[in-house]
CSV table of C-alpha atoms and ligand atoms in Angstrom, one decimal:
chain,number,residue,atom,x,y,z
A,183,UNK,CA,31.5,-21.0,-72.9
A,184,UNK,CA,30.7,-24.4,-71.5
A,185,UNK,CA,34.0,-26.0,-73.4
A,186,UNK,CA,33.4,-29.6,-75.3
A,187,UNK,CA,36.4,-31.2,-73.5
A,188,UNK,CA,38.8,-30.2,-70.8
A,189,UNK,CA,41.6,-32.4,-70.7
A,190,UNK,CA,41.6,-34.4,-67.4
A,191,UNK,CA,43.7,-33.3,-64.7
A,192,UNK,CA,43.2,-34.6,-61.1
A,193,UNK,CA,46.1,-33.2,-59.2
A,194,UNK,CA,49.2,-35.3,-58.6
A,195,UNK,CA,49.9,-35.7,-62.4
A,196,UNK,CA,52.7,-32.8,-62.0
A,197,UNK,CA,54.4,-34.1,-59.2
A,198,UNK,CA,54.7,-37.3,-60.6
A,199,UNK,CA,56.6,-36.1,-63.9
A,200,UNK,CA,59.0,-34.2,-61.5
A,201,UNK,CA,59.4,-37.1,-60.3
A,202,UNK,CA,60.4,-38.7,-63.6
A,203,UNK,CA,62.8,-35.8,-64.0
A,204,UNK,CA,64.5,-35.4,-60.5
A,205,UNK,CA,65.1,-39.3,-61.5
A,206,UNK,CA,67.1,-38.5,-64.2
A,207,UNK,CA,64.8,-41.2,-66.4
A,208,UNK,CA,62.3,-39.5,-68.5
A,209,UNK,CA,63.0,-42.0,-72.1
A,210,UNK,CA,60.4,-44.9,-71.8
A,211,UNK,CA,60.0,-47.8,-70.0
A,212,UNK,CA,61.0,-46.7,-66.4
A,213,UNK,CA,59.2,-47.0,-62.8
A,214,UNK,CA,56.2,-45.1,-64.3
A,215,UNK,CA,55.4,-47.2,-67.4
A,216,UNK,CA,55.8,-50.0,-65.3
A,217,UNK,CA,53.2,-48.9,-62.7
A,218,UNK,CA,50.8,-48.0,-65.7
A,219,UNK,CA,51.7,-51.1,-67.1
A,220,UNK,CA,50.5,-53.2,-63.8
A,221,UNK,CA,47.4,-51.1,-63.0
A,222,UNK,CA,46.2,-51.5,-66.9
A,223,UNK,CA,47.4,-55.4,-66.1
A,224,UNK,CA,45.5,-55.7,-62.9
A,225,UNK,CA,42.7,-53.6,-63.7
A,226,UNK,CA,41.5,-55.7,-66.9
A,227,UNK,CA,43.0,-58.8,-66.5
A,228,UNK,CA,44.5,-59.3,-69.9
A,229,UNK,CA,48.0,-61.4,-70.0
A,230,UNK,CA,50.1,-58.4,-71.2
A,231,UNK,CA,49.3,-54.7,-71.7
A,232,UNK,CA,52.4,-52.1,-73.2
A,233,UNK,CA,52.3,-48.4,-73.0
A,234,UNK,CA,52.1,-47.1,-76.9
A,235,UNK,CA,52.5,-43.6,-78.1
A,236,UNK,CA,49.1,-43.4,-79.1
A,237,UNK,CA,46.3,-45.7,-80.0
A,238,UNK,CA,46.8,-45.3,-83.6
A,239,UNK,CA,50.1,-46.6,-83.0
A,240,UNK,CA,48.3,-49.4,-81.0
A,241,UNK,CA,46.6,-50.4,-83.3
A,242,UNK,CA,49.3,-50.1,-85.9
A,243,UNK,CA,51.0,-52.6,-83.3
A,244,UNK,CA,48.1,-55.2,-83.5
A,245,UNK,CA,47.8,-55.0,-87.5
A,246,UNK,CA,52.0,-56.1,-87.5
A,247,UNK,CA,51.1,-58.8,-85.0
A,248,UNK,CA,47.9,-59.9,-87.0
A,249,UNK,CA,50.8,-60.9,-90.0
A,250,UNK,CA,48.9,-59.3,-92.9
A,251,UNK,CA,50.0,-59.5,-96.5
A,252,UNK,CA,49.3,-57.4,-99.3
A,253,UNK,CA,45.5,-58.1,-100.6
A,254,UNK,CA,44.1,-59.3,-97.0
A,255,UNK,CA,41.3,-58.1,-96.0
A,256,UNK,CA,39.8,-56.6,-92.4
A,257,UNK,CA,36.2,-56.2,-91.8
A,258,UNK,CA,35.4,-52.9,-89.9
A,259,UNK,CA,32.9,-50.4,-89.4
A,260,UNK,CA,32.7,-47.2,-91.7
A,261,UNK,CA,32.1,-44.6,-89.0
A,262,UNK,CA,35.0,-44.8,-87.0
A,263,UNK,CA,38.5,-42.6,-87.5
A,264,UNK,CA,40.7,-42.8,-89.8
A,265,UNK,CA,43.4,-44.6,-87.9
A,266,UNK,CA,41.4,-48.0,-87.5
A,267,UNK,CA,41.5,-48.3,-91.1
A,268,UNK,CA,45.0,-46.6,-91.6
A,269,UNK,CA,46.8,-49.4,-89.5
A,270,UNK,CA,45.5,-51.7,-91.8
A,271,UNK,CA,46.1,-50.5,-95.0
A,272,UNK,CA,50.0,-49.7,-93.9
A,273,UNK,CA,50.0,-53.3,-93.1
A,274,UNK,CA,49.0,-54.0,-97.0
A,275,UNK,CA,45.9,-54.8,-96.3
A,276,UNK,CA,42.0,-53.7,-97.8
A,277,UNK,CA,39.0,-52.4,-95.1
A,278,UNK,CA,36.2,-53.7,-95.8
A,279,UNK,CA,33.6,-51.2,-94.4
A,280,UNK,CA,30.2,-53.0,-93.2
A,281,UNK,CA,27.1,-50.9,-92.1
A,282,UNK,CA,26.5,-49.8,-88.2
A,283,UNK,CA,23.4,-50.3,-85.9
A,284,UNK,CA,21.7,-47.1,-85.6
A,285,UNK,CA,20.8,-47.9,-81.9
A,286,UNK,CA,25.0,-47.9,-80.8
A,287,UNK,CA,26.5,-46.9,-83.6
A,288,UNK,CA,28.6,-49.9,-83.3
A,289,UNK,CA,29.4,-52.4,-86.6
A,290,UNK,CA,26.1,-54.4,-87.2
A,291,UNK,CA,27.3,-57.9,-86.0
A,292,UNK,CA,24.7,-59.4,-88.1
A,293,UNK,CA,26.1,-58.2,-91.4
A,294,UNK,CA,29.7,-59.3,-90.9
A,295,UNK,CA,29.7,-62.9,-91.6
A,296,UNK,CA,28.5,-62.1,-95.3
A,297,UNK,CA,31.3,-59.8,-95.9
A,298,UNK,CA,33.8,-62.5,-94.9
A,299,UNK,CA,35.9,-63.7,-98.1
A,300,UNK,CA,38.8,-66.1,-98.5
A,301,UNK,CA,41.5,-63.1,-98.1
A,302,UNK,CA,39.5,-61.9,-94.7
A,303,UNK,CA,41.7,-61.8,-92.2
A,304,UNK,CA,40.7,-60.0,-89.1
A,305,UNK,CA,37.7,-58.0,-87.8
A,306,UNK,CA,38.2,-54.7,-85.7
A,307,UNK,CA,34.9,-53.8,-84.1
A,308,UNK,CA,35.1,-50.0,-82.5
A,309,UNK,CA,33.6,-49.9,-79.5
A,310,UNK,CA,32.0,-46.6,-79.9
A,311,UNK,CA,31.0,-44.3,-76.6
A,312,UNK,CA,32.1,-46.9,-74.7
A,313,UNK,CA,29.3,-49.5,-75.3
A,314,UNK,CA,30.6,-52.6,-76.2
A,315,UNK,CA,29.9,-54.3,-79.5
A,316,UNK,CA,28.2,-57.6,-79.7
A,317,UNK,CA,31.5,-59.5,-79.1
A,318,UNK,CA,29.8,-62.8,-78.6
A,319,UNK,CA,28.3,-63.2,-82.4
A,320,UNK,CA,32.0,-61.3,-83.6
A,321,UNK,CA,34.0,-64.2,-81.9
A,322,UNK,CA,31.6,-66.7,-83.4
A,323,UNK,CA,32.2,-65.4,-86.9
A,324,UNK,CA,36.1,-65.3,-86.0
A,325,UNK,CA,36.3,-68.7,-84.8
A,326,UNK,CA,34.3,-70.2,-87.6
A,327,UNK,CA,36.6,-68.6,-90.2
A,328,UNK,CA,40.2,-68.7,-88.3
A,329,UNK,CA,39.8,-64.8,-88.2
A,330,UNK,CA,41.7,-62.5,-85.9
A,331,UNK,CA,39.8,-59.6,-83.7
A,332,UNK,CA,41.1,-56.2,-83.0
A,333,UNK,CA,39.2,-54.1,-80.4
A,334,UNK,CA,39.5,-50.8,-81.6
A,335,UNK,CA,38.7,-49.7,-77.4
A,336,UNK,CA,40.1,-45.9,-77.8
A,337,UNK,CA,36.9,-45.1,-76.2
A,338,UNK,CA,36.0,-48.1,-74.1
A,339,UNK,CA,38.7,-47.9,-71.3
A,340,UNK,CA,36.8,-49.3,-68.2
A,341,UNK,CA,33.8,-50.2,-69.7
A,342,UNK,CA,32.8,-53.8,-70.1
A,343,UNK,CA,30.8,-56.6,-72.0
A,344,UNK,CA,29.3,-59.3,-70.3
A,345,UNK,CA,31.3,-58.7,-67.5
A,346,UNK,CA,34.8,-58.6,-69.6
A,347,UNK,CA,36.7,-55.1,-70.0
A,348,UNK,CA,36.8,-54.1,-73.2
A,349,UNK,CA,39.8,-54.6,-74.9
A,350,UNK,CA,40.2,-58.1,-73.6
A,351,UNK,CA,37.7,-59.9,-75.7
A,352,UNK,CA,39.6,-60.4,-78.8
A,353,UNK,CA,43.5,-60.9,-79.7
A,354,UNK,CA,44.2,-57.2,-79.3
A,355,UNK,CA,42.5,-54.3,-77.8
A,356,UNK,CA,43.7,-50.6,-78.5
A,357,UNK,CA,43.3,-48.0,-76.0
A,358,UNK,CA,43.7,-44.2,-76.8
A,359,UNK,CA,45.0,-42.0,-73.9
A,360,UNK,CA,44.7,-38.8,-76.1
A,361,UNK,CA,43.6,-35.8,-74.2
A,362,UNK,CA,40.3,-36.4,-75.6
A,363,UNK,CA,39.7,-39.7,-73.9
A,364,UNK,CA,38.8,-40.6,-70.4
A,365,UNK,CA,42.1,-40.6,-69.0
A,366,UNK,CA,44.9,-38.9,-70.4
A,367,UNK,CA,48.8,-38.9,-71.0
A,368,UNK,CA,48.7,-35.9,-73.6
A,369,UNK,CA,49.1,-38.3,-76.6
A,370,UNK,CA,49.6,-42.1,-75.8
A,371,UNK,CA,47.5,-45.3,-75.8
A,372,UNK,CA,48.1,-49.0,-74.8
A,373,UNK,CA,48.0,-52.4,-76.6
A,374,UNK,CA,46.8,-55.4,-74.9
A,375,UNK,CA,47.0,-59.0,-75.9
A,376,UNK,CA,45.0,-61.9,-74.7
A,377,UNK,CA,48.1,-64.0,-74.9
A,378,UNK,CA,51.6,-62.5,-74.9
A,379,UNK,CA,53.2,-62.6,-78.0
A,380,UNK,CA,56.8,-61.5,-77.4
A,381,UNK,CA,57.4,-59.8,-80.9
A,382,UNK,CA,54.9,-57.0,-79.4
A,383,UNK,CA,58.2,-55.8,-77.6
A,384,UNK,CA,60.3,-56.3,-80.6
A,385,UNK,CA,58.0,-54.4,-82.9
A,386,UNK,CA,57.5,-51.4,-79.9
A,387,UNK,CA,61.4,-51.3,-79.4
A,388,UNK,CA,62.3,-50.2,-83.3
A,389,UNK,CA,62.4,-54.1,-84.2
A,390,UNK,CA,65.3,-54.9,-81.6
A,391,UNK,CA,65.0,-57.0,-78.4
A,392,UNK,CA,66.1,-54.4,-76.4
A,393,UNK,CA,63.3,-55.2,-73.9
A,394,UNK,CA,65.0,-58.6,-73.1
A,395,UNK,CA,68.5,-57.1,-72.8
A,396,UNK,CA,67.5,-54.5,-70.3
A,397,UNK,CA,66.0,-57.5,-68.3
A,398,UNK,CA,69.8,-59.5,-68.8
A,399,UNK,CA,67.9,-62.0,-71.2
A,400,UNK,CA,70.6,-61.6,-73.9
A,401,UNK,CA,73.7,-59.8,-73.6
A,402,UNK,CA,73.6,-57.6,-76.4
A,403,UNK,CA,70.3,-56.2,-78.5
A,404,UNK,CA,70.2,-56.6,-82.1
A,405,UNK,CA,67.7,-56.0,-85.3
A,406,UNK,CA,65.4,-58.3,-85.2
A,407,UNK,CA,62.2,-57.6,-87.2
A,408,UNK,CA,60.2,-55.2,-88.5
A,409,UNK,CA,59.0,-52.5,-85.8
A,410,UNK,CA,59.1,-48.5,-85.3
A,411,UNK,CA,59.4,-46.3,-82.2
A,412,UNK,CA,56.3,-46.9,-80.2
A,413,UNK,CA,57.5,-46.4,-76.4
A,414,UNK,CA,56.2,-43.3,-74.8
A,415,UNK,CA,58.3,-41.2,-73.2
A,416,UNK,CA,58.4,-41.3,-68.9
A,417,UNK,CA,57.0,-37.8,-69.0
A,418,UNK,CA,53.9,-39.1,-70.6
A,419,UNK,CA,53.7,-42.1,-68.3
A,420,UNK,CA,53.9,-40.2,-65.4
A,421,UNK,CA,51.0,-38.1,-66.2
A,422,UNK,CA,49.0,-40.9,-67.3
A,423,UNK,CA,49.6,-42.4,-63.7
A,424,UNK,CA,48.4,-39.7,-62.1
A,425,UNK,CA,45.2,-40.3,-63.7
A,426,UNK,CA,45.0,-44.0,-63.6
A,427,UNK,CA,45.4,-43.9,-59.9
A,428,UNK,CA,41.9,-41.7,-59.6
A,429,UNK,CA,40.3,-43.6,-62.6
A,430,UNK,CA,37.4,-44.5,-60.2
A,431,UNK,CA,36.5,-41.2,-59.3
A,432,UNK,CA,37.2,-39.7,-62.9
A,433,UNK,CA,34.7,-42.7,-64.5
A,434,UNK,CA,32.0,-42.4,-61.5
A,435,UNK,CA,31.9,-38.4,-62.5
A,436,UNK,CA,31.9,-39.0,-65.8
A,437,UNK,CA,28.7,-41.3,-65.6
A,438,UNK,CA,27.2,-39.0,-63.1
A,439,UNK,CA,27.0,-36.5,-65.5
A,440,UNK,CA,26.0,-38.8,-68.0
A,441,UNK,CA,23.1,-39.6,-66.2
A,442,UNK,CA,22.2,-35.8,-65.3
A,443,UNK,CA,22.0,-35.7,-69.3
A,444,UNK,CA,20.1,-38.6,-69.7
A,445,UNK,CA,17.1,-37.3,-66.9
A,446,UNK,CA,17.3,-34.0,-68.2
A,447,UNK,CA,16.5,-34.8,-71.8
A,448,UNK,CA,14.5,-37.6,-71.0
A,449,UNK,CA,11.6,-35.2,-72.2
A,450,UNK,CA,12.7,-34.5,-75.2
A,451,UNK,CA,13.5,-37.9,-76.1
A,452,UNK,CA,10.0,-39.2,-74.6
A,453,UNK,CA,8.5,-36.9,-76.9
A,454,UNK,CA,10.2,-38.1,-80.0
A,455,UNK,CA,12.7,-34.5,-80.5
A,456,UNK,CA,15.6,-36.4,-80.2
A,457,UNK,CA,17.2,-40.1,-80.3
A,458,UNK,CA,19.8,-41.4,-77.9
A,459,UNK,CA,22.1,-44.2,-77.2
A,460,UNK,CA,21.1,-47.1,-76.3
A,461,UNK,CA,23.2,-49.3,-73.9
A,462,UNK,CA,22.8,-52.7,-74.3
A,463,UNK,CA,21.9,-55.6,-71.8
A,464,UNK,CA,25.3,-56.9,-70.8
A,465,UNK,CA,26.9,-53.7,-71.6
A,466,UNK,CA,28.6,-51.2,-68.9
A,467,UNK,CA,29.6,-48.0,-70.3
A,468,UNK,CA,32.4,-45.9,-69.0
A,469,UNK,CA,30.3,-41.9,-69.7
A,470,UNK,CA,33.0,-41.5,-72.7
A,471,UNK,CA,30.7,-39.5,-74.6
A,472,UNK,CA,26.8,-38.0,-74.0
A,473,UNK,CA,25.5,-37.6,-77.8
A,474,UNK,CA,21.9,-36.8,-79.1
A,475,UNK,CA,20.5,-37.3,-82.7
A,476,UNK,CA,18.9,-34.6,-84.5
A,477,UNK,CA,15.9,-35.2,-86.9
A,478,UNK,CA,18.3,-34.9,-90.0
A,479,UNK,CA,21.4,-32.6,-90.5
A,480,UNK,CA,20.2,-29.2,-91.5
A,481,UNK,CA,18.4,-29.6,-87.7
A,482,UNK,CA,21.4,-30.6,-86.6
A,483,UNK,CA,23.7,-27.6,-88.0
A,484,UNK,CA,20.4,-25.1,-86.8
A,485,UNK,CA,21.0,-26.8,-82.9
A,486,UNK,CA,25.1,-26.3,-83.0
A,487,UNK,CA,24.7,-22.6,-83.9
A,488,UNK,CA,21.8,-22.2,-81.3
A,489,UNK,CA,24.0,-24.0,-78.6
A,490,UNK,CA,27.4,-21.8,-79.5
A,491,UNK,CA,24.5,-18.7,-79.3
A,492,UNK,CA,24.0,-19.9,-75.7
A,493,UNK,CA,27.7,-20.7,-74.5
A,494,UNK,CA,27.5,-24.5,-75.3
A,495,UNK,CA,30.2,-25.6,-77.7
A,496,UNK,CA,28.8,-29.1,-79.5
A,497,UNK,CA,30.4,-31.3,-82.1
A,498,UNK,CA,30.3,-34.1,-84.2
A,499,UNK,CA,32.8,-36.5,-86.2
A,500,UNK,CA,33.5,-39.2,-88.5
A,501,UNK,CA,33.0,-38.2,-91.7
A,502,UNK,CA,32.3,-41.9,-93.0
A,503,UNK,CA,35.6,-43.2,-93.9
A,504,UNK,CA,34.3,-45.3,-97.0
A,505,UNK,CA,32.8,-41.5,-98.5
A,506,UNK,CA,36.3,-40.2,-97.9
A,507,UNK,CA,39.0,-39.8,-100.3
A,508,UNK,CA,41.4,-42.3,-98.7
A,509,UNK,CA,38.2,-44.6,-98.1
A,510,UNK,CA,37.5,-44.6,-101.8
A,511,UNK,CA,41.1,-45.6,-102.6
A,512,UNK,CA,41.9,-48.0,-100.4
A,513,UNK,CA,38.6,-49.8,-99.3
A,514,UNK,CA,35.3,-50.6,-100.1
A,515,UNK,CA,32.1,-51.0,-98.5
A,516,UNK,CA,30.3,-54.2,-98.4
A,517,UNK,CA,26.5,-53.9,-98.6
A,518,UNK,CA,23.9,-51.3,-98.2
A,519,UNK,CA,25.0,-48.2,-96.4
A,520,UNK,CA,21.6,-47.9,-94.5
A,521,UNK,CA,22.8,-46.4,-91.3
A,522,UNK,CA,26.4,-45.1,-91.9
A,523,UNK,CA,25.8,-41.8,-93.6
A,524,UNK,CA,21.9,-41.3,-92.6
A,525,UNK,CA,22.7,-41.6,-88.5
A,526,UNK,CA,26.2,-39.6,-88.8
A,527,UNK,CA,24.5,-37.0,-89.8
A,528,UNK,CA,22.1,-36.4,-87.0
A,529,UNK,CA,24.8,-37.2,-84.0
A,530,UNK,CA,26.1,-34.2,-82.3
A,531,UNK,CA,27.9,-34.7,-79.1
A,532,UNK,CA,27.5,-32.7,-76.0
A,533,UNK,CA,30.4,-31.3,-73.6
A,534,UNK,CA,31.5,-34.1,-71.6
A,535,UNK,CA,34.6,-34.1,-69.7
A,536,UNK,CA,36.0,-34.8,-66.2
A,537,UNK,CA,35.3,-31.5,-64.1
A,538,UNK,CA,32.0,-30.4,-65.8
A,539,UNK,CA,29.7,-29.3,-62.7
A,540,UNK,CA,26.3,-30.1,-62.3
A,541,UNK,CA,25.1,-26.6,-63.4
A,542,UNK,CA,26.6,-26.7,-66.6
A,543,UNK,CA,25.2,-29.7,-67.3
A,544,UNK,CA,21.7,-28.2,-66.5
A,545,UNK,CA,22.6,-25.2,-68.9
A,546,UNK,CA,23.0,-27.4,-71.8
A,547,UNK,CA,19.8,-29.1,-71.1
A,548,UNK,CA,18.4,-25.7,-70.8
A,549,UNK,CA,19.4,-24.9,-74.0
A,550,UNK,CA,19.0,-28.0,-76.0
A,551,UNK,CA,15.5,-27.8,-74.7
A,552,UNK,CA,14.7,-24.2,-75.6
A,553,UNK,CA,15.8,-25.1,-79.2
A,554,UNK,CA,13.3,-27.5,-79.4
A,555,UNK,CA,10.5,-25.7,-77.6
A,556,UNK,CA,11.3,-22.0,-78.8
B,607,PLP,C1,40.5,-41.7,-80.4
B,607,PLP,C2,40.3,-42.8,-81.3
B,607,PLP,C3,41.6,-43.5,-81.9
B,607,PLP,C4,43.0,-42.5,-81.9
B,607,PLP,O1,43.5,-42.9,-80.7
B,607,PLP,P1,44.8,-42.1,-80.3
B,607,PLP,O2,45.3,-42.3,-79.4
B,607,PLP,O3,44.6,-40.3,-80.8
B,607,PLP,O4,45.7,-42.2,-81.2
B,607,PLP,C5,41.3,-44.1,-82.9
B,607,PLP,N1,40.1,-44.6,-82.5
B,607,PLP,C6,38.8,-44.1,-81.8
B,607,PLP,C7,37.9,-45.0,-81.9
B,607,PLP,C8,39.2,-43.2,-81.3
B,607,PLP,O5,37.9,-43.1,-80.6
């Protein structure tokens, strides 16, 4: 079976984890966490990066930093992971979902302004598959209405929009280092800040000023604000650092597989059997995902079964949030669901991971082709 995902491993991670163990420093914010912070800040140019226990928690922190009040509204796509909405619901806000664009599966930037009310505080675009949302248009709406922008860049590490790294364009950016993402620490993530708000360190350290205490800036640490435990162990940071050092190799390998898929499946796309993702002008993606779109949900179900018989694991995801029980309870959809449900039902993700070989991509291409040409 060609697995859909294999967690990335480059070879240095175990050595670094042992180093952390032998240094007797396995809680958070040790040498490896600092190296990861420096790497993230240098590679993205963000003012401040903080490793977190997940992208979910980075989103939670961003929502707290936005100082939301009960009843405030946040505009986001419905085609996303539950965490994007949960962060704002936990902070007391109401998720207001708007439709996506069928070409990128990203929020349709032209529909955002119509969803703005006097309670709107935040826009949260999700860069699906590491392909940037139309950030110029989104920032323009945000500026004119005084809104914050939180980027869910869980899938967007090392991708960019008009030369700017995803996650650094809005007020806050959230990365994921889950084992299903391009770079991993098992479970983990990072919060990026365009301007450093010292409150972020307090929120991350259980609401205390421990970060300042450890730097010798205060002589005792106390409870200062809301917060929780959002800093990851050094063991996880050590694993991640082994990956970040190899980030360019990982990125190039993923893009290579992506290009092979594209080449191999081009005939099916040209003949109208499948659709695939568009990478708009100005967007540089990171090979996070390769997906195709079948005609409809019935065809997709048949394709999944056909691929499984030929040893290929393929997956879909994201039942649109507004149609899920919690989405109906906590949020609302603004405007028409023209594409969110129908396009999500067509989408199928093919195997994509670091270490996927050319032969395996070729096998997948042949299996998909056999399905349509049989
Ligand atoms: C993976 C993912 C998350 C959650 O990331 P975790 O690190 O697992 O918490 C959130 N949003 C999107 C779009 C994701 O793909």
